[in-house]
Amino acid sequence: MVRAIEWIDDRVRILDQSRLPHEVSYIDCSHHGMVVDAIKTLKIRGAPAIGIAAAMGIALSARGLKADSFEGFMDALQPVMDEMLSSRPTAVNIRWAVERMKGLLQRNRERPVEELKGLLIEEAKAVLEEDIEVNKAIGLWGAQFIRDGDTVLTHCNAGALATGGYGTATAPILMAVEQGKEVRVIADETRPVLQGARLTAWELMQAGVPVTLITDNSAGALMRSGEIDLCIVGTDRTARNGDVANKIGTYSVAVLARENDVPFYVAAPLSSIDFTIPSGELIPIEERPPEEVTHLGGHPVAPEGVMVINRAFDVTPARYVTAIITERGAFRPRDIKRLARKGVNLTELRVKP
Amino acid sequence: MVRAIEWIDDRVRILDQSRLPHEVSYIDCSHHGMVVDAIKTLKIRGAPAIGIAAAMGIALSARGLKADSFEGFMDALQPVMDEMLSSRPTAVNIRWAVERMKGLLQRNRERPVEELKGLLIEEAKAVLEEDIEVNKAIGLWGAQFIRDGDTVLTHCNAGALATGGYGTATAPILMAVEQGKEVRVIADETRPVLQGARLTAWELMQAGVPVTLITDNSAGALMRSGEIDLCIVGTDRTARNGDVANKIGTYSVAVLARENDVPFYVAAPLSSIDFTIPSGELIPIEERPPEEVTHLGGHPVAPEGVMVINRAFDVTPARYVTAIITERGAFRPRDIKRLARKGVNLTELRVKP
């Protein structure tokens, strides 16, 4: 399986996704500035993956810091954390990673500085390992819904490349394959940025999973002709009521799936469920530059000056979602809000295949 | 309004659509071989437009032919007609144009050859004019469904560029604008070949109609947010039961429209309705080269060797179609079959806005 990021020999090795699928090259970051640059220039992307990168970047910078006291150490580390935060200002996972590293240090403030440096490295590695564990759990819960011989449609890239490993939407597929099931994947190319063509198709080919690329326009016709058995997509943010914000076009896939009685699953780590937001209507939708639509590889494909609407995400209402697959099980969207409470009987709540 | 093809000063002037939207250049064909080449290399495309080109190409070649008898004239013209037929072997409109020109000659076989040459030119011009008249009629019937201030979604290019003028799907829009209504258009870019971005957006900008380009992925979200009032698309072939074959992705637009209570209209000249085919299931779907999906402007955007499904068309079942707009009125899809009968009361059958 492809690894987007690893800690190897006191360096942070990042797979340069901006060159995929044409060139597989790695950046061995010896300085946190290289990690910041990789995040900024989208060499590494995907919410979990950039969270891991931020944690590793902080650990990397700490190694070289000279400080006599906890306060001096924190003062020296603060600009690094600020740099991480500003690399992708809206990334929730970077903020989360920075807070986690800070919390670790505060809890261990009595220890010598040299020991703290080691703790940061261990914590950064743990962030990666925990992400992989979460995805494997999503994979196991999700694999139940994939039968031997099934064809799975996915949209955009919620794959290993977006995470520490296994991906979210791809984890059930990889787990089903590990269980010996024969699984084929249909990957939407996912305009405008073509993450499906460039990343999902590539990483599944690397993993030896048979994958067929289609234009986003083709998904509906393939569902109607019975060529797709189920859909699994990722999510950027899921609201308390089970409404799912994800890459533009996800809503269309969901509607077409329901129209054709094709189950539609969302792979969502609990960290991506925002229990503070009551409904998907309240999730702000980012408008991206028109050039993503009007230009391809730097070349114009549309008339100069044409107006463009280019929203990054759409919201799929909960009623189109068969189940939301988390690391604690698969649940009906309307039951997601109950996961925030204590003492819930998860076994009863789980959706069975 | 843009003209894809015209007869000017005994030459056939073809707008080179392969260079759009970046360059507006015309090819003045003085020899029928130039017309054949323009058809083959997609400098002119769209079923009605290439039918017109074939008729004009035949008239053009006839001008230079030397023959003493009707038989000699026909013998000399036959290779030209064969060349036209082989330029796009599956194009129904080219066959239709060739038969029409042949029929004209047969009916006038007693006339001198020089006179026949003139008749061919008049007939070719008539083919163009009749196409424009058909589209204007579609436009008038269709404009009824467009209210002042409406936003219309269209898919692919069924515009002036695909026809002699006005287009089919665009005719109601242009007519509504001529009637003084304010109309905005949302154009799906239409992967893989991007006819929406390259052609529809361009020709509507030329006509002064406000047009906004979107990725095909965005149409659903815009319907859900109430930003689209109606959809109008063209058709390559409509079956007797009202099932509509059109550019891949049309089915998705239709499903999303119904889900969001957005009316979905198909602009279909009677010549595109195949009364011999009982259902859309029987319409063969062309599979196109994978490179259309894996490459953009000659550059790869997907991993080498990835499998691809690239169907040119899909079939939208009649139940998703609000009305089919023809040159004789707009009809419910289930009533289309009655248009083939004589003595039908069209006024009763027509769908009112």
CSV table of N, CA and C in Angstrom, one decimal, chain A residues 72 118 146 189 274 344:
chain,number,residue,atom,x,y,z
A,72,GLY,N,11.8,28.2,27.6
A,72,GLY,CA,12.7,28.6,26.5
A,72,GLY,C,12.4,27.6,25.3
A,118,GLY,N,12.3,13.7,22.4
A,118,GLY,CA,11.9,12.3,22.1
A,118,GLY,C,10.4,12.0,22.2
A,146,ILE,N,-19.4,-5.2,1.3
A,146,ILE,CA,-18.9,-5.6,0.0
A,146,ILE,C,-18.9,-7.1,-0.1
A,189,GLU,N,-13.5,10.5,-12.3
A,189,GLU,CA,-12.2,11.3,-12.4
A,189,GLU,C,-12.3,12.5,-11.5
A,274,ASP,N,-18.9,16.6,12.8
A,274,ASP,CA,-19.0,17.8,13.6
A,274,ASP,C,-20.3,17.8,14.4
A,344,VAL,N,-24.0,4.7,25.2
A,344,VAL,CA,-24.9,4.3,24.1
A,344,VAL,C,-24.5,2.8,23.7
